[in-house]
XYZ file of C-alpha atoms in Angstrom:
660
model
C 0.000 0.000 0.000
C 2.765 2.458 0.937
C 4.420 2.218 -2.483
C 1.095 2.966 -4.183
C 0.489 5.875 -1.823
C 3.941 7.227 -2.570
C 3.217 7.004 -6.281
C -0.053 8.873 -5.740
C 1.854 11.655 -3.959
C 4.302 11.854 -6.863
C 1.474 12.057 -9.378
C -0.353 14.754 -7.400
C 2.809 16.894 -7.259
C 3.462 16.576 -11.001
C -0.158 17.164 -12.005
C -0.491 20.087 -9.604
C 2.558 21.795 -11.112
C 1.230 21.248 -14.640
C -2.207 22.540 -13.679
C -0.774 25.598 -11.959
C 1.247 26.473 -15.057
C -1.799 26.006 -17.302
C -4.408 27.864 -15.247
C -2.367 30.553 -13.484
C 0.451 31.260 -15.916
C -1.120 30.447 -19.309
C 1.696 28.091 -20.286
C 2.104 24.346 -20.725
C 4.846 22.184 -19.267
C 3.467 18.886 -20.551
C 1.144 17.751 -23.298
C -2.467 16.630 -22.922
C -1.184 13.170 -23.837
C 1.164 13.108 -20.851
C -1.242 14.826 -18.450
C -4.128 12.484 -19.270
C -1.940 9.405 -18.851
C -0.754 10.538 -15.404
C -4.259 11.642 -14.395
C -5.762 8.296 -15.406
C -3.041 6.491 -13.451
C -3.935 8.531 -10.356
C -7.657 7.790 -10.758
C -6.866 4.083 -11.070
C -4.725 4.091 -7.932
C -7.389 5.969 -5.958
C -10.002 3.435 -7.004
C -7.676 0.522 -6.256
C -6.591 1.739 -2.823
C -9.814 3.448 -1.787
C -7.672 6.409 -0.707
C -7.950 9.959 -1.968
C -5.220 12.309 -0.750
C -5.794 15.950 0.096
C -4.959 18.203 -2.814
C -5.615 15.526 -5.436
C -6.502 17.086 -8.819
C -9.345 14.543 -9.040
C -11.042 16.476 -6.246
C -10.565 20.089 -7.345
C -11.470 21.970 -10.452
C -8.695 24.516 -10.803
C -6.003 26.619 -9.213
C -5.805 29.920 -7.391
C -5.835 33.008 -9.562
C -2.733 35.213 -9.281
C -2.768 38.548 -11.112
C -3.483 42.235 -10.632
C -6.934 41.926 -12.179
C -9.947 42.326 -9.830
C -11.338 39.052 -8.462
C -14.942 37.928 -8.212
C -16.718 34.850 -6.868
C -18.870 33.008 -9.416
C -22.576 32.683 -8.574
C -22.405 28.994 -9.457
C -19.132 26.994 -9.463
C -17.616 26.115 -12.825
C -16.733 22.439 -12.684
C -14.469 20.442 -14.945
C -15.988 17.676 -17.060
C -15.393 13.983 -16.738
C -13.668 12.750 -19.868
C -13.246 9.736 -22.097
C -11.373 8.802 -25.261
C -13.756 5.964 -26.175
C -16.753 6.642 -28.428
C -18.593 3.700 -26.855
C -18.506 5.514 -23.517
C -20.469 8.388 -25.092
C -23.232 5.994 -26.152
C -23.303 4.504 -22.639
C -23.503 8.006 -21.150
C -26.575 8.835 -23.255
C -28.433 5.570 -22.751
C -31.977 6.291 -23.910
C -31.523 10.074 -23.706
C -30.621 12.515 -26.456
C -27.712 14.903 -26.170
C -26.071 17.930 -27.757
C -22.600 17.231 -29.169
C -20.318 20.217 -29.768
C -16.692 21.240 -30.075
C -14.650 21.431 -26.860
C -12.977 24.742 -27.584
C -9.368 25.392 -26.579
C -9.205 28.958 -25.288
C -10.155 30.753 -22.079
C -13.579 30.336 -20.506
C -15.464 33.567 -19.764
C -18.705 34.172 -17.818
C -20.719 37.049 -19.302
C -23.515 38.924 -17.520
C -26.037 41.122 -19.339
C -28.471 43.458 -17.579
C -31.182 45.426 -19.348
C -29.779 44.252 -22.670
C -26.223 45.515 -22.098
C -23.005 43.705 -21.227
C -22.304 44.544 -17.588
C -19.588 42.094 -16.598
C -17.114 39.529 -17.917
C -15.220 37.202 -15.566
C -12.709 34.459 -16.378
C -13.157 30.908 -15.119
C -10.202 31.255 -12.746
C -10.219 28.340 -10.315
C -13.889 27.563 -10.947
C -15.051 29.479 -7.885
C -13.146 32.780 -8.168
C -12.350 34.429 -11.491
C -10.767 37.618 -12.797
C -12.879 40.544 -13.980
C -11.954 41.352 -17.591
C -14.956 43.431 -18.672
C -12.994 46.182 -20.502
C -11.099 43.528 -22.453
C -14.249 41.571 -23.329
C -15.726 44.709 -24.854
C -12.965 44.505 -27.497
C -13.806 40.928 -28.602
C -14.480 40.988 -32.334
C -17.849 39.221 -32.359
C -19.272 39.852 -28.900
C -22.607 41.763 -28.805
C -22.401 44.628 -26.306
C -26.174 45.021 -26.480
C -28.833 42.341 -27.075
C -32.636 42.365 -27.571
C -33.316 40.570 -24.272
C -33.870 43.123 -21.499
C -33.756 40.820 -18.478
C -30.821 39.362 -16.554
C -28.722 36.939 -18.611
C -25.650 34.905 -17.649
C -23.857 32.846 -20.296
C -20.559 31.017 -20.564
C -18.351 31.103 -23.612
C -14.842 30.408 -24.769
C -12.571 33.254 -25.796
C -10.525 31.949 -28.733
C -8.028 33.157 -31.321
C -8.471 31.548 -34.719
C -5.617 29.579 -36.269
C -5.586 31.964 -39.237
C -5.117 34.993 -36.958
C -2.535 33.125 -34.889
C -0.540 32.290 -38.014
C -0.776 35.857 -39.325
C 0.461 37.340 -36.050
C 3.396 34.925 -35.909
C 4.380 35.692 -39.508
C 4.751 39.340 -38.540
C 7.308 38.476 -35.850
C 10.869 38.146 -37.179
C 12.404 36.682 -34.008
C 11.561 32.982 -33.860
C 11.806 32.941 -30.057
C 9.340 35.807 -29.731
C 6.695 33.903 -31.689
C 3.605 32.727 -29.828
C 3.612 29.027 -28.956
C -0.041 28.208 -29.614
C -3.430 29.954 -29.949
C -4.632 28.961 -26.473
C -1.706 30.570 -24.641
C -1.884 33.664 -26.838
C -5.605 33.988 -26.153
C -5.248 33.557 -22.388
C -2.521 36.190 -22.283
C -4.571 38.522 -24.474
C -7.760 38.300 -22.407
C -5.937 38.785 -19.100
C -4.136 41.952 -20.191
C -4.218 44.987 -17.929
C -4.360 47.137 -21.076
C -7.475 46.477 -23.171
C -5.851 48.150 -26.176
C -3.544 45.142 -26.457
C -6.529 42.769 -26.282
C -8.220 44.671 -29.093
C -5.298 44.034 -31.428
C -5.412 40.257 -30.934
C -8.698 39.492 -32.767
C -10.213 37.549 -29.869
C -13.571 35.885 -30.605
C -16.150 34.599 -28.127
C -18.072 31.368 -28.779
C -20.951 30.779 -26.333
C -21.409 27.183 -25.158
C -23.790 27.387 -22.173
C -26.729 29.436 -20.871
C -26.657 29.676 -17.079
C -29.478 32.084 -16.274
C -32.110 34.049 -18.196
C -34.744 35.877 -16.166
C -37.083 38.761 -16.935
C -38.837 40.482 -14.029
C -37.851 37.539 -11.831
C -39.412 34.982 -14.184
C -37.124 32.446 -15.932
C -37.361 32.285 -19.722
C -39.111 29.118 -20.913
C -36.728 27.121 -23.126
C -39.109 24.127 -23.359
C -36.665 22.093 -21.272
C -34.311 21.962 -24.273
C -30.627 22.760 -24.627
C -31.090 23.016 -28.394
C -33.773 25.661 -27.796
C -31.319 27.565 -25.586
C -28.716 27.573 -28.347
C -31.262 28.778 -30.913
C -32.418 31.544 -28.554
C -28.806 32.662 -27.959
C -28.273 32.899 -31.726
C -31.306 35.170 -31.960
C -29.718 37.414 -29.339
C -26.720 37.890 -31.603
C -24.222 35.463 -30.053
C -21.944 33.147 -32.002
C -22.582 29.758 -30.429
C -20.369 26.706 -30.613
C -21.144 24.379 -33.530
C -23.430 21.615 -32.220
C -25.698 18.704 -33.220
C -28.473 16.699 -31.595
C -27.419 13.041 -31.153
C -28.505 9.806 -29.519
C -26.741 6.551 -28.683
C -27.342 5.199 -32.190
C -25.718 8.002 -34.178
C -23.244 9.580 -31.736
C -20.310 7.556 -33.137
C -21.144 8.682 -36.678
C -21.277 12.325 -35.594
C -17.950 12.002 -33.736
C -16.522 10.755 -37.023
C -17.841 13.880 -38.734
C -16.125 16.093 -36.158
C -12.852 14.169 -36.488
C -12.811 14.874 -40.233
C -13.884 18.487 -39.812
C -11.174 19.353 -37.292
C -8.494 19.510 -40.005
C -10.299 22.458 -41.631
C -11.625 23.987 -38.405
C -10.190 27.484 -37.911
C -11.168 27.562 -34.237
C -8.841 25.674 -31.825
C -10.438 22.594 -30.299
C -9.062 19.769 -28.176
C -12.081 17.479 -28.206
C -15.891 17.393 -27.963
C -18.522 17.988 -25.275
C -21.671 15.878 -24.924
C -24.453 17.554 -22.906
C -27.808 16.006 -22.081
C -30.576 17.692 -24.102
C -33.168 17.371 -21.312
C -32.330 20.315 -19.003
C -34.384 19.211 -15.977
C -33.227 15.601 -16.119
C -29.610 16.596 -16.493
C -29.741 18.966 -13.535
C -31.525 16.343 -11.396
C -28.464 14.100 -11.707
C -26.454 16.525 -9.595
C -22.669 16.451 -9.469
C -19.704 14.619 -8.020
C -16.997 16.421 -6.023
C -15.528 17.653 -9.287
C -17.783 16.821 -12.250
C -21.387 17.642 -13.201
C -23.257 14.485 -14.200
C -25.148 16.024 -17.124
C -22.125 16.303 -19.449
C -18.961 14.493 -20.478
C -15.921 15.478 -22.542
C -14.515 13.425 -25.381
C -10.755 13.916 -25.840
C -9.073 13.129 -29.150
C -6.494 10.411 -29.064
C -3.148 11.961 -29.963
C -2.119 11.152 -33.511
C 0.990 9.006 -33.281
C 3.327 7.684 -35.941
C 5.872 4.886 -35.911
C 9.384 5.682 -37.117
C 13.057 4.764 -36.698
C 15.443 6.652 -34.430
C 18.515 7.648 -36.422
C 20.640 9.231 -33.696
C 20.681 11.603 -30.726
C 21.924 15.130 -31.359
C 23.470 16.748 -28.279
C 22.621 20.447 -28.029
C 24.637 22.595 -25.550
C 23.197 25.717 -23.893
C 24.599 28.811 -22.153
C 24.258 27.143 -18.736
C 26.507 24.300 -19.863
C 23.536 21.923 -19.997
C 23.689 19.623 -23.038
C 20.206 18.559 -24.126
C 19.550 15.339 -26.072
C 17.434 15.753 -29.229
C 16.114 12.693 -31.056
C 16.519 12.711 -34.842
C 14.332 10.157 -36.626
C 13.037 9.228 -40.074
C 10.556 11.955 -41.153
C 6.875 11.227 -40.481
C 3.617 13.109 -41.083
C 1.868 14.343 -37.919
C -1.078 16.721 -37.714
C -0.521 17.783 -41.320
C 3.227 18.529 -41.137
C 6.468 16.575 -41.504
C 8.537 16.145 -38.351
C 11.947 14.531 -37.875
C 13.186 15.811 -34.485
C 11.975 15.751 -30.872
C 13.513 16.929 -27.616
C 14.251 14.180 -25.087
C 14.907 16.792 -22.354
C 17.475 14.976 -20.189
C 19.443 11.768 -19.603
C 16.896 10.382 -17.146
C 14.141 10.472 -19.786
C 16.526 9.081 -22.399
C 17.464 6.190 -20.106
C 13.826 5.649 -19.140
C 12.974 5.202 -22.811
C 16.058 2.987 -23.261
C 16.836 4.671 -26.551
C 19.291 3.329 -29.084
C 20.123 4.091 -32.695
C 17.842 2.139 -35.004
C 15.117 1.680 -32.371
C 11.493 1.746 -33.507
C 9.733 4.586 -31.695
C 6.299 6.214 -31.759
C 6.096 9.999 -31.836
C 3.293 12.514 -31.483
C 2.833 16.286 -31.545
C 2.157 17.697 -28.104
C -0.686 20.224 -28.401
C -0.485 19.667 -32.166
C 2.787 21.639 -32.149
C 5.746 20.166 -30.257
C 7.053 16.735 -31.379
C 7.613 14.254 -28.540
C 8.493 10.573 -28.201
C 5.544 8.570 -26.886
C 7.091 5.095 -26.689
C 10.171 3.109 -27.640
C 9.056 -0.242 -29.016
C 12.561 -1.720 -29.296
C 14.314 -0.451 -26.156
C 17.852 -1.414 -27.131
C 19.459 1.116 -24.783
C 22.517 1.319 -27.042
C 23.054 5.078 -26.918
C 26.345 6.363 -25.561
C 26.564 9.563 -23.604
C 29.244 11.845 -25.124
C 32.372 12.412 -23.068
C 33.187 15.703 -24.812
C 31.090 18.765 -25.663
C 30.046 18.863 -29.340
C 30.661 22.639 -29.482
C 34.042 23.124 -27.790
C 35.385 19.589 -27.257
C 35.606 20.154 -23.510
C 35.029 17.373 -21.006
C 31.432 16.569 -20.027
C 30.014 15.316 -16.737
C 26.677 13.943 -15.542
C 25.033 15.847 -12.694
C 21.967 14.721 -10.770
C 19.423 17.092 -9.223
C 16.166 15.926 -7.655
C 16.417 12.478 -9.253
C 16.969 13.969 -12.723
C 20.269 13.307 -14.496
C 21.583 15.856 -16.974
C 24.753 16.244 -19.032
C 26.941 19.351 -18.707
C 30.010 20.814 -20.430
C 32.719 21.643 -17.876
C 34.702 24.057 -20.082
C 34.107 27.647 -18.828
C 35.284 29.013 -22.201
C 32.771 26.991 -24.229
C 31.201 29.169 -26.921
C 27.774 27.977 -25.848
C 28.397 29.616 -22.465
C 29.369 32.933 -24.023
C 25.837 33.694 -25.130
C 25.721 36.953 -23.141
C 28.698 38.272 -25.112
C 26.924 37.528 -28.403
C 23.700 39.028 -27.036
C 25.550 42.291 -26.270
C 27.175 42.310 -29.714
C 23.819 42.294 -31.553
C 22.020 44.613 -29.094
C 20.461 47.946 -30.063
C 23.376 50.125 -28.877
C 25.944 47.834 -30.503
C 25.524 46.296 -33.989
C 21.705 46.506 -33.705
C 20.721 43.217 -35.388
C 17.077 42.100 -35.304
C 15.985 38.464 -35.179
C 18.929 37.294 -33.059
C 17.502 36.832 -29.587
C 19.436 35.078 -26.868
C 17.525 31.834 -27.414
C 18.008 31.994 -31.194
C 21.761 32.484 -30.897
C 21.893 29.690 -28.345
C 20.474 27.365 -30.997
C 22.863 28.651 -33.665
C 25.823 28.141 -31.337
C 24.625 24.653 -30.441
C 24.505 23.805 -34.156
C 28.035 25.150 -34.586
C 26.957 28.061 -36.799
C 28.438 30.739 -34.510
C 31.798 30.446 -32.783
C 32.878 34.110 -32.909
C 31.408 37.476 -33.892
C 32.464 37.266 -37.557
C 30.468 34.042 -38.009
C 27.209 35.968 -37.617
C 27.865 37.553 -41.008
C 28.004 34.104 -42.658
C 24.738 32.585 -41.455
C 23.562 32.383 -45.076
C 25.745 29.262 -45.330
C 23.226 27.517 -43.050
C 20.039 28.831 -44.630
C 18.376 25.460 -45.270
C 18.818 24.341 -41.669
C 17.704 27.669 -40.194
C 14.578 27.919 -42.349
C 13.592 24.388 -41.284
C 13.846 25.232 -37.569
C 10.580 25.358 -35.607
C 9.124 28.855 -35.655
C 11.465 30.237 -38.312
C 10.661 30.106 -42.037
C 11.656 32.072 -45.125
C 10.276 35.439 -44.010
C 11.859 35.347 -40.547
C 15.165 34.209 -42.036
C 15.182 36.977 -44.639
C 14.307 39.658 -42.075
C 17.198 38.486 -39.929
C 19.652 38.438 -42.837
C 18.573 41.915 -43.980
C 19.250 43.228 -40.495
C 22.676 41.539 -40.381
C 23.587 42.981 -43.765
C 22.568 46.464 -42.637
C 24.767 46.066 -39.556
C 27.900 45.717 -41.717
C 27.984 49.513 -41.850
C 28.491 50.690 -38.296
C 30.316 53.255 -36.167
C 33.427 52.773 -34.078
C 31.639 53.543 -30.835
C 28.986 50.864 -31.583
C 31.690 48.345 -32.422
C 33.704 49.075 -29.280
C 30.637 48.730 -27.093
C 29.626 45.486 -28.833
C 33.022 43.852 -28.233
C 32.203 43.621 -24.532
C 35.492 45.076 -23.285
C 35.320 45.169 -19.466
C 34.118 48.560 -18.252
C 33.339 49.928 -21.725
C 29.729 51.007 -21.871
C 28.087 53.269 -24.422
C 29.481 56.476 -22.897
C 33.083 55.236 -22.602
C 32.943 53.837 -26.136
C 32.109 57.352 -27.348
C 34.920 58.854 -25.256
C 37.478 56.363 -26.604
C 36.387 56.836 -30.226
C 36.634 60.594 -29.982
C 39.972 60.562 -28.118
C 41.647 58.454 -30.822
C 40.109 60.279 -33.796
C 37.771 57.371 -34.568
C 40.709 55.141 -35.558
C 40.458 51.549 -34.304
C 44.153 50.883 -34.996
C 45.196 53.710 -32.650
C 43.017 52.307 -29.866
C 44.443 48.802 -30.356
C 48.025 50.057 -30.048
C 47.435 52.622 -27.284
C 49.663 52.469 -24.212
C 48.433 52.547 -20.631
C 49.748 56.086 -20.337
C 47.792 57.226 -23.407
C 44.631 55.572 -22.135
C 44.800 57.054 -18.635
C 45.219 60.542 -20.071
C 41.647 60.335 -21.362
C 39.089 61.997 -19.101
C 37.028 59.300 -17.376
C 39.465 56.442 -18.060
C 41.218 55.438 -14.850
C 44.122 52.981 -14.344
C 41.907 49.914 -13.808
C 39.762 50.602 -16.873
C 42.832 51.421 -18.963
C 44.458 48.133 -17.993
C 41.318 46.210 -18.958
C 41.264 47.879 -22.388
C 44.962 47.230 -22.993
C 44.683 43.600 -21.861
C 41.741 42.994 -24.198
C 43.591 44.155 -27.303
C 46.816 42.418 -26.210
C 45.105 39.016 -26.056
C 46.247 37.156 -29.236
C 43.004 35.167 -29.546
C 40.782 38.242 -29.159
C 43.005 40.168 -31.553
C 42.655 37.482 -34.228
C 38.879 37.406 -33.779
C 38.773 41.199 -34.123
C 40.814 41.026 -37.331
C 38.278 38.639 -38.824
C 35.403 40.823 -37.626
C 36.938 43.939 -39.187
C 36.990 42.105 -42.519
C 33.173 41.895 -42.287
C 32.271 45.437 -41.267
C 32.751 48.927 -42.613
C 33.334 51.541 -39.932
C 31.593 54.705 -41.048
C 33.622 57.883 -40.901
C 32.217 60.304 -38.376
C 30.583 63.473 -39.618
C 32.041 66.770 -38.556
C 31.219 67.057 -34.899
C 29.009 69.662 -33.310
C 30.654 72.664 -31.667
C 31.608 71.592 -28.163
C 29.575 74.281 -26.432
C 28.742 72.093 -23.430
C 32.215 70.734 -22.751
C 32.948 70.477 -19.044
C 29.272 70.617 -18.046
C 27.463 67.767 -16.293
C 23.688 67.376 -16.575
C 21.029 65.156 -15.017
C 17.715 64.691 -16.889
C 14.445 63.755 -15.170
C 10.731 63.862 -15.930
C 8.974 64.082 -19.294
C 10.547 65.895 -22.248
C 8.652 67.779 -24.962
C 11.128 69.075 -27.540
C 13.047 65.787 -27.880
C 11.707 62.323 -28.749
C 12.746 61.016 -25.338
C 15.367 61.527 -22.636
C 17.892 59.439 -24.588
C 17.589 61.872 -27.502
C 18.256 64.825 -25.196
C 21.187 62.941 -23.667
C 22.674 62.317 -27.138
C 22.252 66.010 -27.986
C 24.218 67.026 -24.888
C 26.995 64.468 -25.432
C 27.409 65.476 -29.088
C 28.218 68.956 -27.826
C 30.781 67.803 -25.296
C 28.547 67.655 -22.223
C 28.160 64.751 -19.827
C 24.898 63.196 -18.591
C 24.752 61.236 -15.334
C 21.936 59.372 -13.625
C 21.981 60.987 -10.184
C 22.377 64.469 -8.742
C 25.681 65.024 -6.912
C 27.864 67.980 -5.969
C 29.531 67.603 -9.397
C 26.245 68.161 -11.255
C 25.981 71.522 -13.007
C 22.304 71.438 -14.032
C 19.193 69.350 -13.464
C 16.873 69.452 -16.502
C 13.259 69.062 -15.395
C 10.228 70.693 -17.021
C 8.475 70.536 -13.651
C 10.608 72.735 -11.408
C 8.084 72.417 -8.562
C 8.170 68.631 -8.552
C 8.840 66.958 -5.205
C 10.888 64.190 -6.852
C 14.042 62.992 -5.113
C 16.234 64.555 -7.838
C 14.558 67.951 -7.422
C 14.931 67.814 -3.638
C 18.595 66.827 -3.928
C 19.307 69.615 -6.420
C 17.719 72.206 -4.130
C 19.686 70.881 -1.147
C 22.959 71.242 -3.090
C 22.029 74.562 -4.704
C 22.138 73.104 -8.217
C 20.047 75.011 -10.806
C 16.882 73.282 -12.055
C 16.227 74.310 -15.663
C 13.525 73.501 -18.202
C 14.015 72.297 -21.764
C 13.146 75.783 -22.971
C 15.861 77.226 -20.703
C 18.325 74.658 -22.015
C 17.533 75.187 -25.704
C 17.440 78.947 -25.405
C 20.675 79.081 -23.410
C 18.975 81.280 -20.802
C 20.431 79.179 -17.985
C 24.052 80.130 -18.728
C 24.202 82.825 -16.093
C 22.408 80.799 -13.401
C 25.266 78.434 -12.634
C 26.685 80.776 -10.106
C 23.471 81.253 -8.183
């Protein structure tokens, strides 16, 4: 008994974590396939042992809501549905009754309240008892009626969804593959729970009604002739889009399920199954509920489409943390309408659990119709060898175990895969300013061996076929990235210096260095410590770091190769240095410049210096609100530092105030 109880505790912990991620954080850490298998195992153990542990997901319908949105208790609890994957079970559920079969939509459930014909409130499902009020966001849904003919009190439930076509369009507009949305359900949940309804409005959210909870006029319930079908028809007449549905009985339910299974391929609205609801309202409600499920409805979940294939090999993919992830590469198979040939195995423990070996016959599926995963290994040869050296740098590897999970790591601190932050700085906005190269994207390129040093970024076209085939990329994303890289070939010395990641060289010091050495990279590379320390703002420690960087033979060779790829633009004639020797602090909103950074650049171009805090060395605080009680204003007044407006600054009327 104890071993079964221990297993139940393990299952509860895993399922609870997955449920928390799904309901609270709008993300998925395991597929429906995996969740259902673990859930069914827990149900079986509870039935076998007669024990149900506190906190079991079989006894609760959701998770606590955590956000800044207002909370509200539902008038009637929103329960989960019991589920099955067997069509025969649907016929058994109906018996001699008729039912309404409809799509089980994959979005975010919303409870809508109408009073006197107008939408008054919209609340998310939340944990089934307490939801989040999202009324301003619901008012932006594309198809939701804000006013209806019915003038009584109406409460309905619907599913907020984002269509596949809209999801695809939005992803195509995003160049960075790692910024792309993972699936329509997560995008929809994040869109509906926004604090800014303007963002929701841009996401093309639709609302499909699937249940009528209450309809009363002057305290009298509307007569729907005891029929769910009549309710749906009435809701249509009110202007709602209702979920597609059909009347069925035990004789034709299997045939209608077959119709849905064929229609799902062309269905533009995300769905993860079907719902069967008893047509007879009174009878269904008389059945009551269990601790978690209502007895008048049942969900039918699609069996994940699996395909049998042969494992070719395991590709080991290093990351910036040193973790080396195993990725299964197998003979291409068709799943959910696309060809797949790779699947993450996640870690050594999973790989060993599957007993993988080259040539094994495996079954694969697409988690959430998107992410390829291995379902089973039919051969279980266990012949795979764990690499002793890192595939990127050749450094020694070691297996580390944390919380019963074994993972492989590269031990070489100089491994290129670990230098991801340096590459991230190099492509950042203030450096070479390359779009489409996020940290995660470069991590993948490094793991594939495409990038080993900065110059390699300019030769990614050599790997076009592989990049375009990566999940979430494609021709358009690839071309946008390459256009940005090509544009970055023409740059300035200060951008290049900042992008190299020399210790202590930020944007400001890069400008100082460039100017001090007449924008000549060769002069900076050969500068002595004495020459460097003579520059205002460059102390002995910083000077030594600069000199050491350029003296390093390996870094020097990498820089030579990088300089072959870029063209350093000659600086235009500089502005008159009218602000030289003056130090400014900028705070508050600006009106004459695009933003504070633009004003800062204006000052620096004219020889001035901009710092972030007011000190005794500050000459002027620029603030359009001189009466503000901000900490910078108070500090300036304490130190007797003039507070000037933009108009004062531009007009030069502050020049005589410095001595006040």
